[in-house]
mmCIF file with all atom_site columns, C-alpha atoms in Angstrom:
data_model
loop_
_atom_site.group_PDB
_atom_site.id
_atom_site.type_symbol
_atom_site.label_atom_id
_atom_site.label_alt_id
_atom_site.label_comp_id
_atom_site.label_asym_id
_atom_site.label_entity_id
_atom_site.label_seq_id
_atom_site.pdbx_PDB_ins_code
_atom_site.Cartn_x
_atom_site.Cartn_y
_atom_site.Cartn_z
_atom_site.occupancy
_atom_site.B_iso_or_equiv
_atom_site.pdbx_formal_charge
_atom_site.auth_seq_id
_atom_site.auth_comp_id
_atom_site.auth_asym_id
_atom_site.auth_atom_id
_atom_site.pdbx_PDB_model_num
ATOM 1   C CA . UNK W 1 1   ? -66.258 37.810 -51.859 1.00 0.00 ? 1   UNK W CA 1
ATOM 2   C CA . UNK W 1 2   ? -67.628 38.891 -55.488 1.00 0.00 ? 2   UNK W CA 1
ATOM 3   C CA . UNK W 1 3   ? -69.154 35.418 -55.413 1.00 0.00 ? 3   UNK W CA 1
ATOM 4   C CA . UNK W 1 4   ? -69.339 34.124 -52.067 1.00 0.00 ? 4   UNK W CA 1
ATOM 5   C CA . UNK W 1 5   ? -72.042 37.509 -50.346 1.00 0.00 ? 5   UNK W CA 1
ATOM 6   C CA . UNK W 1 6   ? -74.660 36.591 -53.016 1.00 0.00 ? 6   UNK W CA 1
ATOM 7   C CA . UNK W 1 7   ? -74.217 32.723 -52.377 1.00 0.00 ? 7   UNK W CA 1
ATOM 8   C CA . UNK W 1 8   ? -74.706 33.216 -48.762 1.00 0.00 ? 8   UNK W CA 1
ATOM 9   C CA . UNK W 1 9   ? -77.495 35.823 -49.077 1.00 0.00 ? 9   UNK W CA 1
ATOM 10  C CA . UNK W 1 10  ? -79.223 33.635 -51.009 1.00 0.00 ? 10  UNK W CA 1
ATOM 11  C CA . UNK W 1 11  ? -78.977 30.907 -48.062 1.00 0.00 ? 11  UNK W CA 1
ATOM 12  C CA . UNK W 1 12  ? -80.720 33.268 -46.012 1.00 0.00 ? 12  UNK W CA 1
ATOM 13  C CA . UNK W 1 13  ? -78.601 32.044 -42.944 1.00 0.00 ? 13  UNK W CA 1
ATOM 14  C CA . UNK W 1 14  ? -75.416 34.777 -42.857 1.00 0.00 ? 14  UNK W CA 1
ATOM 15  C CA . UNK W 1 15  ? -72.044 33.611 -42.584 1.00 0.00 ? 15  UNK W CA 1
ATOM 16  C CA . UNK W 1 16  ? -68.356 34.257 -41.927 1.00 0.00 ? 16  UNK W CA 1
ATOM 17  C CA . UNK W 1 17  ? -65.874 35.421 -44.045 1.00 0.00 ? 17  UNK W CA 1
ATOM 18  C CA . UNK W 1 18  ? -62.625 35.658 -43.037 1.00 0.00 ? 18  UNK W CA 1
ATOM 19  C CA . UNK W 1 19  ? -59.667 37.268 -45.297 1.00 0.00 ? 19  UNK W CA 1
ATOM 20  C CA . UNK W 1 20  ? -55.650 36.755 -44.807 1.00 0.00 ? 20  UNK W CA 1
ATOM 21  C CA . UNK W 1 21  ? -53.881 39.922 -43.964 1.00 0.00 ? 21  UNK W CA 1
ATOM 22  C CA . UNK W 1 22  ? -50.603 40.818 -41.915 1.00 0.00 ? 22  UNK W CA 1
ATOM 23  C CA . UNK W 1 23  ? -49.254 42.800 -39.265 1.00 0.00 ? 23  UNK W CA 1
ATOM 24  C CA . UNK W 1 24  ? -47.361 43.972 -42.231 1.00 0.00 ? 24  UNK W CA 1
ATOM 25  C CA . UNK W 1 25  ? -51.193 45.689 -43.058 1.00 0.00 ? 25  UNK W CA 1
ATOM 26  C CA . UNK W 1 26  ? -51.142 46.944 -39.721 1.00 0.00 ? 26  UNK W CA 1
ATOM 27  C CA . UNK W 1 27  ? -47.442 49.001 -39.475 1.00 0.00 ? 27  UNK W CA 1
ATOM 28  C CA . UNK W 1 28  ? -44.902 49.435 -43.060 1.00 0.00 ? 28  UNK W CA 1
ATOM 29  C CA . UNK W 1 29  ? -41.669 48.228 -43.073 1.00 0.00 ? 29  UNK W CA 1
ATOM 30  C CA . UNK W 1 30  ? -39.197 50.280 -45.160 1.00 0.00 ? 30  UNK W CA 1
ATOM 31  C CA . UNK W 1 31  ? -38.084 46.894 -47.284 1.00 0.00 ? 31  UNK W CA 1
ATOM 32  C CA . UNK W 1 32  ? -41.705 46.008 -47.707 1.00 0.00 ? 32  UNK W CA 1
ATOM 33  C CA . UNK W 1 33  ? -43.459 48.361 -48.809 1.00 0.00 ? 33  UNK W CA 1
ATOM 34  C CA . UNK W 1 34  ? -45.078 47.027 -51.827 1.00 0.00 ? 34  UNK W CA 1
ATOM 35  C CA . UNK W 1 35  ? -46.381 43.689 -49.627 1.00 0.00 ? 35  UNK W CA 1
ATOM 36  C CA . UNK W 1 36  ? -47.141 46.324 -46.682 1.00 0.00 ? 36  UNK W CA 1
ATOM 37  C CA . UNK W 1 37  ? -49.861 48.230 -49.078 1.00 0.00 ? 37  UNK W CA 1
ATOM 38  C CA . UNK W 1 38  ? -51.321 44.941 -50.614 1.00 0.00 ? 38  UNK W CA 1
ATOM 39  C CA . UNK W 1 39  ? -52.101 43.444 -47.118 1.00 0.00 ? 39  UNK W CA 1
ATOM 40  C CA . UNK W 1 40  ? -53.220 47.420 -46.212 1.00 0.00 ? 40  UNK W CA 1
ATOM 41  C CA . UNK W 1 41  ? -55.645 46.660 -48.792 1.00 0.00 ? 41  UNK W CA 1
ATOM 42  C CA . UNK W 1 42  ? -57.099 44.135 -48.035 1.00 0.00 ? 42  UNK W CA 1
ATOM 43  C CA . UNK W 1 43  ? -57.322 45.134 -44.433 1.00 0.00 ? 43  UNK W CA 1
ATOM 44  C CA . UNK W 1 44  ? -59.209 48.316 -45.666 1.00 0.00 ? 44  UNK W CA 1
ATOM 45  C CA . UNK W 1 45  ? -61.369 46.024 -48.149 1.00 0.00 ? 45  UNK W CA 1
ATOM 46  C CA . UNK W 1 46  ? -62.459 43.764 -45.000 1.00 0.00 ? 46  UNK W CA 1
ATOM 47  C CA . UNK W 1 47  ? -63.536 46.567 -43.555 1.00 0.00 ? 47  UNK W CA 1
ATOM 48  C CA . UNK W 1 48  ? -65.586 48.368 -46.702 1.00 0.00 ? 48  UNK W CA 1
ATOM 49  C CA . UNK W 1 49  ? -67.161 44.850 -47.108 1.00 0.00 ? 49  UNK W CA 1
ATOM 50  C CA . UNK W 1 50  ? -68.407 44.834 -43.124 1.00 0.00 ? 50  UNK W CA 1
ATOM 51  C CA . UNK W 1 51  ? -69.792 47.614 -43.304 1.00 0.00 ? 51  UNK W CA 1
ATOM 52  C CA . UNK W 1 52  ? -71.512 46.933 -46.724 1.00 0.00 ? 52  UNK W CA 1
ATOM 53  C CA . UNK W 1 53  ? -72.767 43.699 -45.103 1.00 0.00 ? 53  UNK W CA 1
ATOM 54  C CA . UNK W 1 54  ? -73.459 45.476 -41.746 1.00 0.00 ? 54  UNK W CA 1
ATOM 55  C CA . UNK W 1 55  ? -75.716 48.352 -43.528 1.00 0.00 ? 55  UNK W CA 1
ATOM 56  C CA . UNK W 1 56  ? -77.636 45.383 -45.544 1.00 0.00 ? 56  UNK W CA 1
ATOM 57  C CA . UNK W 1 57  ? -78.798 42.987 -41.749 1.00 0.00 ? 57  UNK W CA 1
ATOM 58  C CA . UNK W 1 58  ? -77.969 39.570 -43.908 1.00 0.00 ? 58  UNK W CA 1
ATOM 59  C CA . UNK W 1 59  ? -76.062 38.335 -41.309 1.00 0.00 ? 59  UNK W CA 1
ATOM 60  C CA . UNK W 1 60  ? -72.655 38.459 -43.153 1.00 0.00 ? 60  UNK W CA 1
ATOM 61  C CA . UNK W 1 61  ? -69.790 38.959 -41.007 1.00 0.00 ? 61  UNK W CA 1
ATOM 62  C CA . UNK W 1 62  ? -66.541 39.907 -42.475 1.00 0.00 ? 62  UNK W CA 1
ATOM 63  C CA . UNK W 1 63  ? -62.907 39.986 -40.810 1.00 0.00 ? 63  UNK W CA 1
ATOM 64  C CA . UNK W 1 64  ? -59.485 39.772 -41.273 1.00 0.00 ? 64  UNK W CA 1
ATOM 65  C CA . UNK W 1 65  ? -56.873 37.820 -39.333 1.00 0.00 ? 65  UNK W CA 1
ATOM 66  C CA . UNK W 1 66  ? -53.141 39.979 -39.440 1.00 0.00 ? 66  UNK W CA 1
ATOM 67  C CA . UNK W 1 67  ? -51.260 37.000 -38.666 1.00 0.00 ? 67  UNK W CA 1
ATOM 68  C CA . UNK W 1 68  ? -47.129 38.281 -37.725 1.00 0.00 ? 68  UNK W CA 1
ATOM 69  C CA . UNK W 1 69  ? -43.811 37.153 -39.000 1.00 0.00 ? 69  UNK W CA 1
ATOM 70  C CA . UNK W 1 70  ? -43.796 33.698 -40.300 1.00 0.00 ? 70  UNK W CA 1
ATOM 71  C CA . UNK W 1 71  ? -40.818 32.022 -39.957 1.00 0.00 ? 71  UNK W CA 1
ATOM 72  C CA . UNK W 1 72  ? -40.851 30.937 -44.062 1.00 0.00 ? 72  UNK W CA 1
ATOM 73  C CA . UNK W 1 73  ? -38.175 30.641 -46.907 1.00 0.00 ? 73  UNK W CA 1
ATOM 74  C CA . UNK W 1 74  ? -39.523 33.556 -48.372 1.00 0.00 ? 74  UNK W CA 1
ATOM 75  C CA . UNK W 1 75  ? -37.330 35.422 -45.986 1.00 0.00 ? 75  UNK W CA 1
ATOM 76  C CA . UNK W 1 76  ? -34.284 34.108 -47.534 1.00 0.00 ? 76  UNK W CA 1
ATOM 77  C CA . UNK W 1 77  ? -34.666 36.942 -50.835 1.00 0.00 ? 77  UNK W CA 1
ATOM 78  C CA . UNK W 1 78  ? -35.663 39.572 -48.414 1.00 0.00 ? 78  UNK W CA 1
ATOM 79  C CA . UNK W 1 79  ? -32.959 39.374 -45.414 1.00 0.00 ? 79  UNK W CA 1
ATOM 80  C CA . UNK W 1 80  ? -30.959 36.714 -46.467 1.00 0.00 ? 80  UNK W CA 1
ATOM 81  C CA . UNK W 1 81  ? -30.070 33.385 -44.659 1.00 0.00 ? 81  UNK W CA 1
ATOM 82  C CA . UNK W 1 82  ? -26.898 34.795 -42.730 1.00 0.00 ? 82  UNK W CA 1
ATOM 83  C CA . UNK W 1 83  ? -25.211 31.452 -43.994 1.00 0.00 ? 83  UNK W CA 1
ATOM 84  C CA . UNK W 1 84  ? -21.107 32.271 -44.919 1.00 0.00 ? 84  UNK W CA 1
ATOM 85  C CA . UNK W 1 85  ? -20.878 34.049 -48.434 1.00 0.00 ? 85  UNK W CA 1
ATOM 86  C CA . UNK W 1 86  ? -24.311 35.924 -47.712 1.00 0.00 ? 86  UNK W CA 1
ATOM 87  C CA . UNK W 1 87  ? -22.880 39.487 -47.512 1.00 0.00 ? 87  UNK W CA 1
ATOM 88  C CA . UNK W 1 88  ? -21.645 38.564 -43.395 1.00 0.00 ? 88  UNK W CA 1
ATOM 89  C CA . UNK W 1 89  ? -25.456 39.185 -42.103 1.00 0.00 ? 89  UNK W CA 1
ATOM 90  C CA . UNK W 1 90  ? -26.817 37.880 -38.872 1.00 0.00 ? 90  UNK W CA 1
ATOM 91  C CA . UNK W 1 91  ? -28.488 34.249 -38.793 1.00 0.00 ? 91  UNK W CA 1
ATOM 92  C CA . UNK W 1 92  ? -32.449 34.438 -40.487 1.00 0.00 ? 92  UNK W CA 1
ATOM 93  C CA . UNK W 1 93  ? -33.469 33.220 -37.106 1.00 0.00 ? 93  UNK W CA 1
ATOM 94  C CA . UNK W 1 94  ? -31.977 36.146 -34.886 1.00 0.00 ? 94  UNK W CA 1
ATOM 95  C CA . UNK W 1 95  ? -32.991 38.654 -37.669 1.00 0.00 ? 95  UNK W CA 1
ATOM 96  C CA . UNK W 1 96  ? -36.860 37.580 -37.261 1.00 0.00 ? 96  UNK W CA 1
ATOM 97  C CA . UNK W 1 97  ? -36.591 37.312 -33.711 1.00 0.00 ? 97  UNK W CA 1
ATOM 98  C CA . UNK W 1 98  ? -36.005 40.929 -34.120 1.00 0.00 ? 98  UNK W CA 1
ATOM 99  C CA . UNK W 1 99  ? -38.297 41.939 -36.037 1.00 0.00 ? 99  UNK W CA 1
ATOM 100 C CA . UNK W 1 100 ? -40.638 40.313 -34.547 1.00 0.00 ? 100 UNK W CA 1
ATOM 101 C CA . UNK W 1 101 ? -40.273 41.575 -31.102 1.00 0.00 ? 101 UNK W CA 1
ATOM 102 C CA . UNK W 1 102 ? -40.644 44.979 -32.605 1.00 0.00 ? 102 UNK W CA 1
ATOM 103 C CA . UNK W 1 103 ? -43.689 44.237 -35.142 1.00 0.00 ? 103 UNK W CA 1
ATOM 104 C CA . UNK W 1 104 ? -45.545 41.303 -33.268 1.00 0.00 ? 104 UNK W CA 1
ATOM 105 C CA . UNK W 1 105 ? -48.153 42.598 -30.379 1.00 0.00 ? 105 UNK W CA 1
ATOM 106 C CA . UNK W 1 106 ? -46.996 39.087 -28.803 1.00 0.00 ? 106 UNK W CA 1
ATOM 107 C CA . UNK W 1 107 ? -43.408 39.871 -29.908 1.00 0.00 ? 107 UNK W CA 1
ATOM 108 C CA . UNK W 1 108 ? -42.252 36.382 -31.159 1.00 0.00 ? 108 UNK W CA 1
ATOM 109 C CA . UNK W 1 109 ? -42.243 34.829 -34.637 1.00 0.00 ? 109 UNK W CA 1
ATOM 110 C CA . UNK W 1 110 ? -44.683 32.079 -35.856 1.00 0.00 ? 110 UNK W CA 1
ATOM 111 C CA . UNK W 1 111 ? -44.102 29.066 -37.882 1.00 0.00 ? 111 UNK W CA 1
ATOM 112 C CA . UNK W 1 112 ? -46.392 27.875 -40.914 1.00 0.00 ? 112 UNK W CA 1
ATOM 113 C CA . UNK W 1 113 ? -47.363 24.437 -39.075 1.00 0.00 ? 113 UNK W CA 1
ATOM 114 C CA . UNK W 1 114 ? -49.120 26.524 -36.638 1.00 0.00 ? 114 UNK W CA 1
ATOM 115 C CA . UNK W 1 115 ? -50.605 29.800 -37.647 1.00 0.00 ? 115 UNK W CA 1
ATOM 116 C CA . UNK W 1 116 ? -53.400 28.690 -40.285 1.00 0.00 ? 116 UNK W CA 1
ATOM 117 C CA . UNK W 1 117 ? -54.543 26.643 -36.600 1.00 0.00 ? 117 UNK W CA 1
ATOM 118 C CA . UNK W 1 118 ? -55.394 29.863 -34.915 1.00 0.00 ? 118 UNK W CA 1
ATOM 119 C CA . UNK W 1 119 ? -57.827 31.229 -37.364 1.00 0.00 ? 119 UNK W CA 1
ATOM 120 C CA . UNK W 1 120 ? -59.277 27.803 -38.268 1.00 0.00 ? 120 UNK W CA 1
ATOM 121 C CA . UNK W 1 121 ? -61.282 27.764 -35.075 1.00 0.00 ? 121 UNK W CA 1
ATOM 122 C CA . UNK W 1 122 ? -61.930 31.438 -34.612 1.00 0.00 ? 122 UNK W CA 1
ATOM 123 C CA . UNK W 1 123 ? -65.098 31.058 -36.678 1.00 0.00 ? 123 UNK W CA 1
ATOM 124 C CA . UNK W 1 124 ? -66.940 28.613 -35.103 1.00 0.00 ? 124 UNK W CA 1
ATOM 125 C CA . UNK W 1 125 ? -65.870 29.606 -31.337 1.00 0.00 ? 125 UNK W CA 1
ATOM 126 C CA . UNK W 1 126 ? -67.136 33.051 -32.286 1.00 0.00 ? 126 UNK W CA 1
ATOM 127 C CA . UNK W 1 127 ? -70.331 31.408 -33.818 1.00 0.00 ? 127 UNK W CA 1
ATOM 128 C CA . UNK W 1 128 ? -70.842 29.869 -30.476 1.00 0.00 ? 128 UNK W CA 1
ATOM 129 C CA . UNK W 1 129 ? -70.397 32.974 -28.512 1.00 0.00 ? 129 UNK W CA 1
ATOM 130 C CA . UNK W 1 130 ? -73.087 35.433 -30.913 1.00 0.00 ? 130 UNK W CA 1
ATOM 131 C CA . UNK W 1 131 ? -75.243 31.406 -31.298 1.00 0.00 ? 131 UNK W CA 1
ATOM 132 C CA . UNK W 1 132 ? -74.916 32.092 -34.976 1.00 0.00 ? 132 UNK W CA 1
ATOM 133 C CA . UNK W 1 133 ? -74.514 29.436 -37.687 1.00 0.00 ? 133 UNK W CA 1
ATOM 134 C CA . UNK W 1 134 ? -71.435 30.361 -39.799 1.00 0.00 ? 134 UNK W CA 1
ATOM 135 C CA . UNK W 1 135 ? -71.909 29.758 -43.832 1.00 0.00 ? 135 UNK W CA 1
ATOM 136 C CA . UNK W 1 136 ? -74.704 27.010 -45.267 1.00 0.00 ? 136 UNK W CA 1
ATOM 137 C CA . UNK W 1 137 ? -73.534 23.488 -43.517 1.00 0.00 ? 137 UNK W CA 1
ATOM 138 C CA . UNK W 1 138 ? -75.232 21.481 -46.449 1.00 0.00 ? 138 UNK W CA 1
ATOM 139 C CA . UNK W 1 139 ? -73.576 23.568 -49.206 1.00 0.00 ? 139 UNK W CA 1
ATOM 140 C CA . UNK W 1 140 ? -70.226 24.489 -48.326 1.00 0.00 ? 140 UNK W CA 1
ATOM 141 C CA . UNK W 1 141 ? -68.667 28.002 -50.381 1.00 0.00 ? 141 UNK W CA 1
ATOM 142 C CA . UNK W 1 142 ? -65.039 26.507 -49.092 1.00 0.00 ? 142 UNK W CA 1
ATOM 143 C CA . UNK W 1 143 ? -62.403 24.962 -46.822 1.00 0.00 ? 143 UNK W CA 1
ATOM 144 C CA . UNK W 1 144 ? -60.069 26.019 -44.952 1.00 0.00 ? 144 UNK W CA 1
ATOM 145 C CA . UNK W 1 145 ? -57.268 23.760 -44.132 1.00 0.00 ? 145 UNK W CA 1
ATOM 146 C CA . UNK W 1 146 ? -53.855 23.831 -42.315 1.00 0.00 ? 146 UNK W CA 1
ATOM 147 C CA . UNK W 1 147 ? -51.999 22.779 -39.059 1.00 0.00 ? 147 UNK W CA 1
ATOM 148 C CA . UNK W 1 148 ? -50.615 19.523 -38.398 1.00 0.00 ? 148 UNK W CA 1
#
């Protein structure tokens, strides 16, 4: 954002950013809590920035998507796989099922072929609802790419 708010103020036309948070941001976790207050930061950054933007009328809007549990290897060094030999824990899959119905506002895990899709057209279906244009068409600041 250090770069990107004086490239779009200088377009004159606003924009959208949007920053990658987690539920983990939202509620700890006692075995996370180093990742909980990293994504906590960033969800309180968004915010500072919004308002920063919001006080200054350059059409900047700022926001942060808290995606849930992603089903993802990382998982594997935090909970374990519940494969034989792994200290007799339950299956990775019934583990995040868990913790997902108690962390997740739509209480069921996601999978990385389908949660950078949500966000990806959030901006543009919210440009079409406030009939803003979102960043500088011509001059792209970035990309964002994901989903089968």
């Amino acid at each position: 954002m250090k770069h990107s708010i004086p490239l779009m103020r200088a377009s004159g036309e606003g924009g959208s950013i949007i920053n990658m948070s987690s539920v983990a941001g939202l509620k700890g976790s006692a075995i996370l809590a180093g990742y909980c207050a990293t994504k906590g930061g960033v969800r309180l950054f968004t915010k500072a920035v919004a308002m920063e933007c919001g006080n200054a009328k350059d059409g900047i809007r700022v926001n942060s998507v808290h995606p849930g549990i992603i089903e993802t290897p990382i998982w594997d060094d935090i909970i374990g796989t519940g494969e034989a030999g792994d200290n007799a824990r339950p299956p990775r899959a019934q583990v995040l099922d868990a913790m997902s119905a108690e962390a997740v506002p739509l209480g069921g895990k996601g999978y990385p072929s389908t949660s950078p899709t949500a966000s990806c057209g959030w901006p543009r279906r919210r440009a079409a609802m406030s009939r803003r244009r979102i960043g500088h068409r011509r001059r792209p600041l970035g990309e964002v790419t994901g989903g089968p």
